[in-house]
Amino acid sequence: MAWKDDWRRVRAIARKDLTTELRAKAGFNGVASLAVTILILLGLALGPDGEALRNAAVGAVWLATLFSGVLAFNRSFQVELESGALEPLLLYPGPRWTIFAGKLLGNLVFVSLMVAVVMIVGIVLYGITIPDRWPTLLGVTALGVVGLVVLGTFYASMASRSRAREVLLPLLLFPMLVPVLLAATTASKALLGADLMHESGAWIRLLIGYDIVFLIATFIAFEHVIEA
Amino acid sequence: MYQPPPRASALFGGIAFIAVIAAQAFAIMTSPAEGDMGHLQKIMYVHVPAAWMAFISFFVVLVFSILYMVRKRENDDLIAASAAEVGAVFTGLTLALGMIWGRPAWGVWWVWDARLTSTLVLFLIFVGYLALRSFVDDQSQRARWSAAVGAFGAINVPIVYMSVKWWRTLHQPPSSPDTLDPAYTMGLRLNAIALLLVTIYFIRKRYEIARLERATEHLAESVAMGGK
Amino acid sequence: MAIEAEGLGKRFGIRWVLRGVTLNVRKGEAVALRGSNGSGKSTVLRILGTLLQPNAGAANVNGRDVVGQASSVRLDVGYLAHTPGLYDDLTARENLEFAADMLGLSHSVVQPTLGRVGLGGVTETRVRGFSAGMQRRLALARLMMRTPKVLLLDEPYSNLDESGIALVNEVIRDVMTSGGAALLALHELAPAKGIIDRTLNLADGRISTNDTALLETV
């Protein structure tokens, strides 16, 4: 059954990526530490006034996520390039989208764990009180993470194989993520407050639309960009 | 087989430039001085059409990026790249003129209004596209990657514009040079048409240069492959 | 004809590495492709293995075009690259289990294959701790998990001791006897003695055929 084989490949790649990341010395711990460090530095730069910090919290969390996310995305392809494993990977039978889906899944788990850490640290450092509508807040965050990981994984598949990957990935990725950043931060801020104008709904719809559009687009385009 | 551009191309260029001068002269002389802005408002006769040209260029990038992914014809990639270069210049021009208008009008060089901000993001997307092309040496890979990045960037433009606009509706935007008085419409349309001719001329010229470069590479190929 | 290549050209930047490579390999034949470092041997193998697309010329494996019918070609080809292409932080067993998952094979083939290449005792060791020779054996094991019809081997004997070399030749012989073919990129012919039917020389981006039977070596 072709479906089952493909799904098996997707799972195998995700499992392989997560295992290598968790075992690698500078893996999850390194990336999460960077995110927390950014959060701390932003706190120092924007504080110490409690009010200012509370207002900046959402932005700080998302910036820390974006900057450390870039590291995570490059690493997910680095593991193939370091050992020359990309060639054998491309030689296995089966459709290419399984490679993208596997990497996507691995990155989703990785970045979600990282965001969880960042949010907890952010709540503590920036003096956030957990709002009533926290499930919706989590939903908004999840939608934002999906958008981030879909485009981050896709662009990293190219940038990590080019000459200036540290510069190229953020340069390509960040302008693309402007809608995600605006939607996630504005909706989150509204939900942390009372969301009197019910604006979070519109932003959530934007995020869903964005995620769907780019999920489809990246899956279609991956074939074209993965070959040497 | 490479063919040098016909004489008609130079003639077209000449006409385009004359058109711009004529349209500018018409607009400047026939439009009244506006309220407190005085003649400063006339900057929009270049600023607004330039913005339109930037968006048109981006549309060309989108169309030819998709065409390349479907047809894999090298010329499609070259047209997209030429349009991207021209679009980048027009976007930069739009931004610069917007800021030049803004300084006396608002007292500051920059405000985070919807149009300026999304134009800035658009500019960054163009810059990323061009940076990608300069960092990838292999022609086939460069074309495929550019097509994906160009298409995605173009798809993102309306989403970016929409999200920045929503982001800004919470605060009253200051009046921008784009708020139109019917007295200006005719001048604006004429300038738009004139600038469109110039855009087409520039894209064509850039494309010709790119074709010349490729022809040289093909010649080198025949030399390398020829003879036993 | 197992492998046919006609006028292959490939450039990297402005440098033309292959400038019209024409060769063929018949079924049941093992051919050596000899050339100095940087002569483009790996490039030829990678084009035949569908990893690279040529800038000029065409090639097919078992009658299927390497560009247009790449996915079919991949089913037939067993490619051993110069770099092992293994995951350093996974164990030997995990590396092969990953390959099994990607190939749609059961995990039960992993243990016997590891035994066959002499790595039965180190299955739980991470590849990071392997010597170059052990890594090559593992890469060979990965190749052996299915039965390719056409072998493309890039310097398969490097870093191997006598038993390793014998193992490679055993694999090649197995493929030959089942009607397959092999193309080996080598810069030294000695280990392939007895296996190779023909040698091709790659120089200046082109083939100069040298139908030497391997009686002349040593």
XYZ file of C-alpha atoms in Angstrom:
674
model
C 0.000 0.000 0.000
C 1.710 3.156 -1.234
C 0.149 5.374 1.441
C 1.449 3.227 4.261
C 4.951 3.123 2.741
C 4.982 6.883 2.350
C 3.750 7.461 5.867
C 6.407 5.047 7.121
C 9.062 7.120 5.361
C 7.723 10.363 6.817
C 7.795 8.898 10.321
C 11.254 7.437 9.787
C 12.688 10.787 8.751
C 10.987 12.650 11.602
C 12.183 10.085 14.109
C 15.688 10.158 12.696
C 15.858 13.957 12.794
C 14.591 14.164 16.357
C 16.919 11.410 17.556
C 19.986 13.016 16.012
C 19.021 16.446 17.361
C 18.416 15.199 20.862
C 21.709 13.316 20.887
C 23.814 16.013 19.281
C 25.743 18.034 21.789
C 24.466 21.438 20.731
C 21.005 20.256 19.785
C 17.846 21.163 21.598
C 19.627 22.484 24.675
C 21.689 24.849 22.574
C 18.788 26.247 20.615
C 16.520 26.568 23.645
C 19.303 28.250 25.606
C 19.734 30.763 22.827
C 16.027 31.531 22.858
C 16.036 32.079 26.600
C 19.139 34.245 26.350
C 17.447 36.435 23.758
C 14.449 36.743 26.041
C 16.651 37.800 28.916
C 18.564 40.327 26.846
C 15.336 41.804 25.528
C 14.071 42.050 29.074
C 17.206 43.924 30.079
C 16.983 46.189 27.081
C 13.289 47.002 27.457
C 12.797 46.928 31.215
C 12.897 47.192 34.197
C 9.517 48.896 34.292
C 6.925 46.163 34.853
C 4.363 47.817 32.642
C 6.781 48.146 29.718
C 7.811 44.519 30.072
C 4.254 43.257 30.122
C 3.562 45.179 26.923
C 6.698 43.850 25.299
C 6.252 40.237 26.405
C 4.441 38.911 23.365
C 6.841 40.557 20.942
C 9.846 39.324 22.893
C 8.620 35.721 22.949
C 8.003 35.711 19.210
C 11.317 37.352 18.351
C 13.205 34.871 20.495
C 11.291 32.101 18.719
C 12.042 33.441 15.255
C 15.754 33.928 15.812
C 16.322 30.547 17.407
C 13.974 28.924 14.936
C 16.302 29.943 12.124
C 19.042 27.952 13.824
C 16.839 24.915 14.190
C 15.818 24.970 10.540
C 19.337 25.181 9.205
C 20.370 22.361 11.516
C 17.694 20.040 10.211
C 19.399 20.060 6.828
C 22.890 20.418 8.184
C 22.713 16.889 9.524
C 22.306 15.615 5.977
C 25.014 17.785 4.523
C 27.701 17.178 7.144
C 27.921 13.487 6.561
C 26.993 13.540 2.904
C 23.757 11.817 3.797
C 21.616 13.892 1.471
C 22.653 11.839 -1.554
C 21.575 8.459 -0.182
C 18.425 10.143 1.082
C 17.558 11.314 -2.422
C 18.236 7.879 -3.862
C 15.611 6.005 -1.883
C 12.504 5.143 -3.850
C 9.320 6.994 -3.129
C 8.034 10.515 -3.660
C 10.048 13.525 -2.551
C 7.292 15.100 -0.545
C 7.867 12.449 2.108
C 11.267 13.986 2.793
C 9.701 17.410 3.247
C 6.881 16.035 5.394
C 9.317 14.134 7.585
C 11.538 17.168 8.138
C 8.465 19.304 8.722
C 7.147 16.951 11.364
C 10.511 16.790 13.106
C 10.838 20.569 13.093
C 7.286 21.004 14.352
C 7.995 18.872 17.386
C 11.345 20.549 17.979
C 10.095 24.127 17.641
C 6.936 23.428 19.654
C 9.046 22.186 22.541
C 11.236 25.246 22.225
C 8.246 27.605 22.171
C 6.869 25.929 25.277
C 10.125 26.626 27.091
C 10.248 30.205 25.827
C 6.661 30.894 26.837
C 7.148 29.570 30.339
C 10.301 31.626 30.810
C 8.558 34.637 29.260
C 5.599 34.383 31.607
C 7.954 34.373 34.562
C 10.415 37.044 33.432
C 7.863 39.458 31.989
C 5.263 39.187 34.704
C 2.402 37.845 32.642
C -0.807 36.722 34.226
C -2.380 33.798 32.447
C -5.628 35.007 30.896
C -8.999 33.288 30.863
C -8.770 32.660 27.180
C -5.477 30.819 27.415
C -6.638 27.889 25.231
C -7.288 30.326 22.402
C -3.916 31.883 23.077
C -2.307 28.461 22.749
C -4.224 27.949 19.517
C -2.928 31.209 18.091
C 0.601 30.258 19.084
C 0.227 26.843 17.485
C -1.016 28.354 14.223
C 1.884 30.780 14.233
C 4.370 27.981 14.867
C 2.955 25.988 11.943
C 3.431 28.921 9.587
C 6.943 29.504 10.912
C 7.977 25.860 10.587
C 6.466 25.285 7.144
C 8.273 28.210 5.560
C 11.372 27.809 7.721
C 11.835 24.175 6.691
C 11.222 24.982 3.053
C 13.605 27.903 2.825
C 16.237 26.058 4.851
C 16.211 23.261 2.275
C 17.682 25.809 -0.116
C 19.605 28.210 2.110
C 21.466 25.452 3.972
C 22.953 24.299 0.667
C 23.985 27.726 -0.567
C 27.065 29.739 0.098
C 25.922 32.054 2.881
C 23.382 30.084 4.827
C 23.504 32.083 8.080
C 22.636 35.264 6.235
C 20.452 33.897 3.496
C 17.928 32.028 5.609
C 16.870 34.975 7.800
C 16.965 37.319 4.804
C 14.604 35.112 2.817
C 12.466 33.912 5.686
C 11.762 36.959 7.831
C 9.977 39.104 5.230
C 7.825 36.080 4.426
C 6.911 35.714 8.087
C 5.647 39.286 8.546
C 1.970 38.220 8.429
C 2.627 35.481 10.983
C 4.441 37.847 13.296
C 1.769 40.522 13.071
C -1.130 38.093 13.412
C 0.327 36.092 16.280
C 1.521 39.068 18.297
C -1.566 41.235 17.808
C -3.994 38.420 18.543
C -1.950 37.315 21.540
C -1.860 40.819 22.952
C -5.606 41.093 22.528
C -6.151 37.768 24.262
C -3.828 38.681 27.126
C -5.999 41.715 27.657
C -9.751 41.536 27.344
C -9.959 41.425 23.547
C -12.801 43.915 23.743
C -12.996 44.365 20.014
C -12.898 40.638 19.268
C -10.102 41.209 16.850
C -8.360 37.935 17.616
C -10.920 36.129 15.465
C -9.902 37.953 12.307
C -6.213 37.311 12.955
C -6.863 33.631 13.609
C -8.598 33.372 10.254
C -5.630 35.063 8.595
C -3.233 32.600 10.210
C -5.295 29.629 9.118
C -5.471 30.923 5.554
C -1.759 31.652 5.509
C -0.870 28.216 6.874
C -3.045 26.430 4.335
C -1.750 28.456 1.379
C 1.879 27.848 2.207
C 1.447 24.221 3.231
C 0.108 23.528 -0.227
C 2.631 25.751 -1.993
C 5.657 24.270 -0.215
C 4.610 20.680 -0.838
C 4.208 21.420 -4.524
C 7.474 23.327 -4.822
C 9.683 20.989 -2.765
C 10.193 18.590 -5.684
C 11.761 21.385 -7.654
C 14.133 22.653 -5.043
C 15.464 19.474 -3.471
C 17.388 18.169 -6.490
C 21.010 19.167 -6.900
C 19.988 31.075 -31.091
C 20.772 34.529 -29.755
C 19.451 37.457 -31.756
C 20.473 41.026 -30.934
C 17.594 43.403 -30.127
C 15.978 45.119 -33.106
C 16.170 48.856 -33.733
C 12.556 49.104 -32.713
C 13.628 48.452 -29.160
C 15.748 51.607 -28.997
C 12.916 53.561 -30.580
C 10.487 52.238 -27.982
C 12.861 53.314 -25.245
C 13.061 56.787 -26.675
C 9.301 57.088 -26.838
C 8.958 55.847 -23.287
C 11.314 58.466 -21.897
C 9.670 61.271 -23.850
C 6.325 60.073 -22.522
C 7.543 60.331 -18.949
C 8.857 63.840 -19.434
C 5.634 64.910 -21.131
C 3.406 63.349 -18.496
C 5.401 64.878 -15.672
C 5.294 68.298 -17.292
C 1.552 68.030 -17.854
C 0.890 66.937 -14.293
C 3.086 69.534 -12.695
C 1.722 72.400 -14.712
C -1.979 71.584 -14.691
C -2.496 70.517 -11.087
C -3.214 73.133 -8.460
C -1.135 73.594 -5.341
C -2.662 71.544 -2.568
C -3.688 72.917 0.817
C -0.828 73.159 3.251
C 1.444 70.848 1.266
C 1.883 73.256 -1.579
C 3.754 71.782 -4.480
C 5.166 68.958 -2.392
C 2.084 66.934 -3.285
C 3.392 66.650 -6.827
C 5.924 64.122 -5.673
C 3.161 61.594 -5.769
C 3.132 61.795 -9.553
C 6.260 59.690 -9.413
C 5.758 57.983 -6.056
C 2.367 56.451 -6.820
C 3.092 55.203 -10.354
C 6.435 53.885 -9.102
C 4.561 51.869 -6.496
C 2.245 50.522 -9.157
C 5.229 49.574 -11.324
C 6.760 47.750 -8.383
C 3.623 45.684 -7.997
C 3.373 45.042 -11.718
C 7.000 43.892 -11.750
C 6.247 41.555 -8.921
C 3.329 40.190 -10.847
C 5.631 39.525 -13.793
C 7.994 37.716 -11.412
C 5.088 35.576 -10.207
C 3.875 34.660 -13.676
C 7.287 33.775 -15.064
C 8.348 31.937 -11.915
C 5.325 29.685 -12.255
C 5.925 29.345 -15.993
C 9.481 28.274 -15.320
C 8.406 25.648 -12.825
C 6.023 24.264 -15.404
C 7.987 24.635 -18.640
C 11.574 24.672 -17.377
C 12.522 27.136 -20.079
C 15.576 29.173 -19.238
C 14.160 32.363 -20.780
C 11.284 32.332 -18.322
C 13.789 32.426 -15.485
C 15.680 35.297 -17.109
C 12.523 37.362 -17.578
C 11.540 36.813 -13.956
C 14.995 37.863 -12.772
C 14.972 40.965 -14.959
C 11.563 41.965 -13.657
C 12.796 41.434 -10.100
C 15.728 43.784 -10.601
C 13.528 46.455 -12.130
C 10.917 45.914 -9.427
C 13.530 46.289 -6.705
C 14.583 49.640 -8.132
C 11.003 50.897 -8.343
C 10.278 49.702 -4.824
C 13.326 51.521 -3.547
C 12.227 54.612 -5.436
C 8.723 54.392 -3.945
C 10.182 54.172 -0.459
C 12.629 57.007 -0.971
C 9.990 59.325 -2.406
C 7.558 58.377 0.329
C 10.152 59.340 2.916
C 11.042 62.554 1.106
C 7.354 63.506 1.087
C 6.980 62.416 4.678
C 9.715 64.532 6.202
C 8.127 67.911 5.554
C 4.584 66.533 5.755
C 4.780 64.590 8.989
C 7.964 65.975 10.461
C 9.526 62.505 10.589
C 11.323 60.338 8.054
C 9.252 57.265 8.742
C 5.844 56.238 10.007
C 4.576 52.716 10.267
C 1.635 53.254 7.958
C 0.195 50.398 5.928
C 1.526 51.320 2.515
C 5.043 52.328 3.468
C 5.511 49.337 5.725
C 4.268 46.777 3.258
C 6.349 48.404 0.522
C 9.373 48.017 2.765
C 8.604 44.345 3.270
C 8.152 43.969 -0.472
C 11.535 45.581 -0.958
C 13.092 43.048 1.405
C 11.477 40.190 -0.496
C 12.987 41.488 -3.733
C 16.377 41.900 -2.066
C 16.190 38.327 -0.757
C 15.359 37.047 -4.222
C 18.332 38.843 -5.757
C 20.624 37.767 -2.921
C 19.626 34.145 -3.480
C 20.491 34.411 -7.151
C 23.908 35.807 -6.375
C 24.703 33.032 -3.900
C 23.831 30.101 -6.161
C 26.265 29.244 -8.926
C 24.587 26.366 -10.698
C 22.258 27.765 -13.343
C 19.567 25.093 -13.100
C 19.472 25.209 -9.327
C 19.447 29.002 -9.340
C 16.493 29.057 -11.712
C 14.485 26.500 -9.768
C 15.137 28.094 -6.396
C 14.421 31.595 -7.700
C 11.152 30.409 -9.159
C 10.001 29.054 -5.809
C 11.192 32.096 -3.846
C 9.765 34.528 -6.408
C 6.395 32.822 -6.558
C 6.122 32.558 -2.783
C 7.177 36.173 -2.315
C 4.580 37.321 -4.813
C 1.847 35.247 -3.202
C 2.781 36.789 0.118
C 2.532 40.414 -1.047
C -1.253 40.785 -0.741
C -1.194 38.901 2.562
C 1.489 41.218 3.920
C -0.400 44.271 2.738
C -3.615 43.067 4.334
C -2.025 42.173 7.641
C -0.131 45.467 7.918
C -3.307 47.343 7.081
C -5.271 45.553 9.816
C -2.400 46.133 12.183
C -2.611 49.840 11.483
C -6.397 50.311 11.628
C -6.174 50.344 15.363
C -4.481 53.727 15.101
C -5.414 56.581 12.836
C -3.013 56.661 9.901
C -1.700 60.073 8.967
C -2.661 61.233 5.520
C -0.298 59.921 2.905
C 0.494 61.180 -0.543
C -1.871 58.543 -1.895
C -5.071 60.122 -0.631
C -6.362 61.394 -3.889
C -8.152 64.485 -4.970
C -9.952 64.023 -8.318
C -8.039 66.989 -9.704
C -4.946 64.844 -9.710
C -6.361 61.721 -11.302
C -5.667 62.591 -14.916
C -2.070 63.509 -14.234
C -1.666 60.315 -12.257
C -3.041 58.131 -15.036
C -0.835 59.713 -17.675
C 2.231 59.266 -15.528
C 1.295 55.687 -14.789
C 1.080 54.882 -18.480
C 4.344 56.648 -19.213
C 6.105 54.875 -16.393
C 4.677 51.572 -17.579
C 6.354 52.108 -20.931
C 9.633 52.789 -19.151
C 9.213 49.669 -17.008
C 8.614 47.497 -20.026
C 11.651 49.001 -21.716
C 13.877 48.384 -18.675
C 12.718 44.808 -18.202
C 13.248 44.086 -21.861
C 16.727 45.638 -21.820
C 17.747 43.728 -18.714
C 16.436 40.556 -20.290
C 18.487 41.188 -23.412
C 21.610 41.542 -21.311
C 20.816 38.308 -19.506
C 20.318 36.533 -22.838
C 23.663 37.857 -24.027
C 25.306 36.433 -20.924
C 23.680 33.074 -21.507
C 24.694 33.089 -25.163
C 28.289 33.581 -24.052
C 27.975 30.628 -21.703
C 26.540 28.461 -24.459
C 29.452 29.415 -26.660
C 31.853 28.370 -23.925
C 29.958 25.080 -23.764
C 30.472 24.398 -27.455
C 34.150 25.186 -27.099
C 34.520 22.902 -24.098
C 32.613 20.046 -25.667
C 33.860 20.389 -29.217
C 36.861 18.681 -30.769
C 38.168 15.257 -29.844
C 23.025 -2.669 -22.487
C 23.017 -1.917 -18.786
C 24.545 1.560 -18.985
C 24.768 3.842 -22.003
C 26.113 7.381 -21.949
C 26.479 9.613 -24.975
C 28.347 12.916 -24.988
C 27.844 13.763 -21.327
C 28.861 17.291 -20.456
C 28.848 18.848 -17.005
C 30.117 22.119 -15.723
C 30.497 23.572 -12.260
C 30.507 27.342 -12.511
C 32.666 28.098 -15.519
C 34.717 24.924 -15.288
C 33.739 22.091 -17.610
C 34.511 18.871 -15.795
C 32.986 16.525 -18.337
C 33.381 17.406 -21.973
C 31.677 14.676 -23.933
C 31.824 11.394 -22.036
C 30.628 8.423 -24.056
C 30.689 4.944 -22.595
C 28.663 1.800 -22.232
C 28.559 -1.183 -19.932
C 26.969 -4.465 -20.956
C 24.933 -6.677 -18.692
C 27.169 -9.064 -16.810
C 30.132 -6.719 -17.192
C 32.184 -4.962 -14.534
C 33.993 -1.924 -15.881
C 36.566 0.249 -14.159
C 36.582 3.984 -14.753
C 40.043 5.199 -14.029
C 41.215 8.753 -13.666
C 43.215 11.031 -11.448
C 41.682 13.061 -8.637
C 39.378 15.726 -9.939
C 39.067 14.097 -13.332
C 35.308 13.808 -12.973
C 34.857 10.106 -12.187
C 32.479 10.863 -9.343
C 30.572 13.271 -11.553
C 29.981 10.555 -14.140
C 28.696 8.177 -11.490
C 26.470 10.815 -9.980
C 24.914 11.623 -13.310
C 24.294 7.935 -13.973
C 22.870 7.606 -10.468
C 20.410 10.496 -11.102
C 22.012 12.698 -8.459
C 23.143 15.288 -10.985
C 21.728 16.398 -14.290
C 24.121 16.768 -17.196
C 24.465 20.079 -19.010
C 24.827 18.211 -22.283
C 24.385 14.698 -23.615
C 22.207 11.872 -22.373
C 22.478 8.603 -20.534
C 20.289 5.667 -19.722
C 20.395 2.749 -17.334
C 18.669 -0.447 -18.436
C 17.057 1.549 -21.192
C 15.620 4.241 -18.957
C 16.723 7.849 -19.248
C 18.500 9.132 -16.151
C 16.854 12.538 -16.385
C 13.367 11.797 -17.636
C 12.843 8.494 -15.863
C 14.967 9.130 -12.801
C 12.704 7.410 -10.300
C 12.723 4.162 -12.321
C 16.481 4.322 -12.622
C 16.811 4.673 -8.850
C 15.019 1.377 -8.335
C 17.699 -0.436 -10.349
C 20.797 1.363 -9.164
C 22.946 0.686 -6.106
C 25.195 3.687 -5.554
C 28.129 3.721 -3.160
C 29.456 7.237 -2.763
C 32.936 8.237 -1.765
C 31.636 9.724 1.482
C 29.735 7.164 3.525
C 26.644 9.328 4.003
C 25.733 7.907 7.394
C 24.231 9.572 10.439
C 27.009 9.948 12.985
C 24.735 10.193 15.996
C 22.780 7.060 15.205
C 23.992 3.535 15.857
C 24.835 1.108 13.060
C 21.564 -0.670 13.615
C 19.567 2.584 13.638
C 21.204 3.702 10.410
C 20.174 0.501 8.655
C 16.743 0.475 10.212
C 16.245 3.953 8.799
C 17.325 2.690 5.402
C 14.962 -0.260 5.748
C 12.092 2.107 6.518
C 12.914 4.215 3.490
C 13.210 1.141 1.280
C 10.034 -0.451 2.538
C 11.862 -3.475 3.929
C 11.320 -5.270 7.187
C 13.700 -4.525 10.062
C 14.505 -8.217 10.231
C 17.033 -7.892 7.393
C 19.172 -5.480 9.400
C 20.875 -7.892 11.797
C 21.921 -10.489 9.181
C 23.202 -7.767 6.859
C 25.318 -6.280 9.619
C 26.696 -9.739 10.307
C 27.561 -10.266 6.678
C 29.727 -7.155 6.542
C 31.494 -8.018 9.761
C 29.791 -5.416 11.961
C 27.689 -7.874 13.950
C 29.506 -7.011 17.161
C 29.087 -3.238 17.031
C 25.451 -2.809 16.113
C 24.729 -0.583 19.094
C 27.732 1.681 18.607
C 27.193 5.153 17.215
C 28.735 5.692 13.825
C 30.683 8.633 15.206
C 32.886 6.059 16.883
C 33.512 4.061 13.717
C 36.737 4.003 11.783
C 36.656 4.938 8.105
C 36.803 1.274 7.148
C 33.893 0.395 9.395
C 31.860 3.239 7.967
C 32.471 1.972 4.484
C 31.346 -1.511 5.499
C 28.167 -0.037 6.923
C 27.560 1.922 3.724
C 28.091 -1.314 1.811
C 25.627 -3.056 4.093
C 23.058 -0.410 3.287
C 23.621 -1.065 -0.394
C 23.261 -4.790 0.092
C 19.884 -4.601 1.775
C 18.269 -4.710 -1.583
C 19.553 -6.305 -4.732
C 20.494 -3.623 -7.213
C 20.791 -4.484 -10.887
C 23.427 -1.888 -11.615
C 26.228 -0.991 -9.220
C 27.825 2.439 -9.311
C 30.756 2.342 -6.924
C 32.937 5.373 -6.225
C 36.330 4.296 -4.851
C 34.755 1.315 -3.077
C 38.035 -0.093 -1.799
C 39.348 2.967 -0.001
C 39.946 2.478 3.731
C 39.269 -1.246 3.509
C 41.525 -4.040 4.633
C 41.839 -7.374 2.825
C 38.637 -8.841 4.152
C 36.815 -5.616 3.308
C 38.105 -5.710 -0.251
C 37.025 -9.326 -0.549
C 33.580 -8.334 0.678
C 33.211 -5.657 -1.992
C 34.268 -8.080 -4.686
C 31.826 -10.654 -3.369
C 29.005 -8.129 -3.676
C 30.075 -7.275 -7.210
C 30.217 -10.931 -8.172
C 26.738 -11.533 -6.794
C 25.352 -8.752 -8.939
C 27.235 -10.024 -12.004
C 25.941 -13.556 -11.703
C 22.358 -12.354 -11.521
C 22.816 -10.547 -14.808
C 23.618 -7.101 -13.473
C 26.456 -4.724 -14.261
C 28.943 -2.609 -12.361
C 30.862 0.588 -13.013
C 33.665 1.301 -10.572
C 35.471 4.606 -10.289
C 39.006 3.788 -9.243
C 42.371 5.428 -9.222
C 44.119 2.151 -8.440
C 43.224 -1.079 -10.210
C 44.943 -3.634 -7.947
C 42.082 -4.453 -5.550
C 39.742 -5.002 -8.481
C 41.953 -7.640 -10.023
C 39.892 -10.568 -11.161
C 36.667 -8.634 -11.124
C 37.115 -6.077 -13.848
C 36.465 -6.952 -17.465
C 37.486 -3.627 -18.955
C 39.081 -0.340 -18.054
C 38.137 3.108 -19.297
C 40.351 6.101 -18.757
C 38.860 9.486 -18.000
C 41.116 12.417 -18.751
C 40.429 15.978 -19.823
C 36.741 15.323 -19.408
C 36.647 12.554 -21.997
C 37.031 8.805 -22.246
C 39.956 7.216 -23.941
C 39.100 3.571 -24.153
C 41.631 1.101 -23.108
C 40.342 -2.384 -23.668
C 42.935 -3.954 -21.451
C 41.972 -7.245 -19.947
C 43.164 -7.352 -16.392
C 45.863 -9.881 -17.175
C 48.368 -7.069 -17.511
C 48.118 -5.771 -13.936
C 50.791 -6.488 -11.360
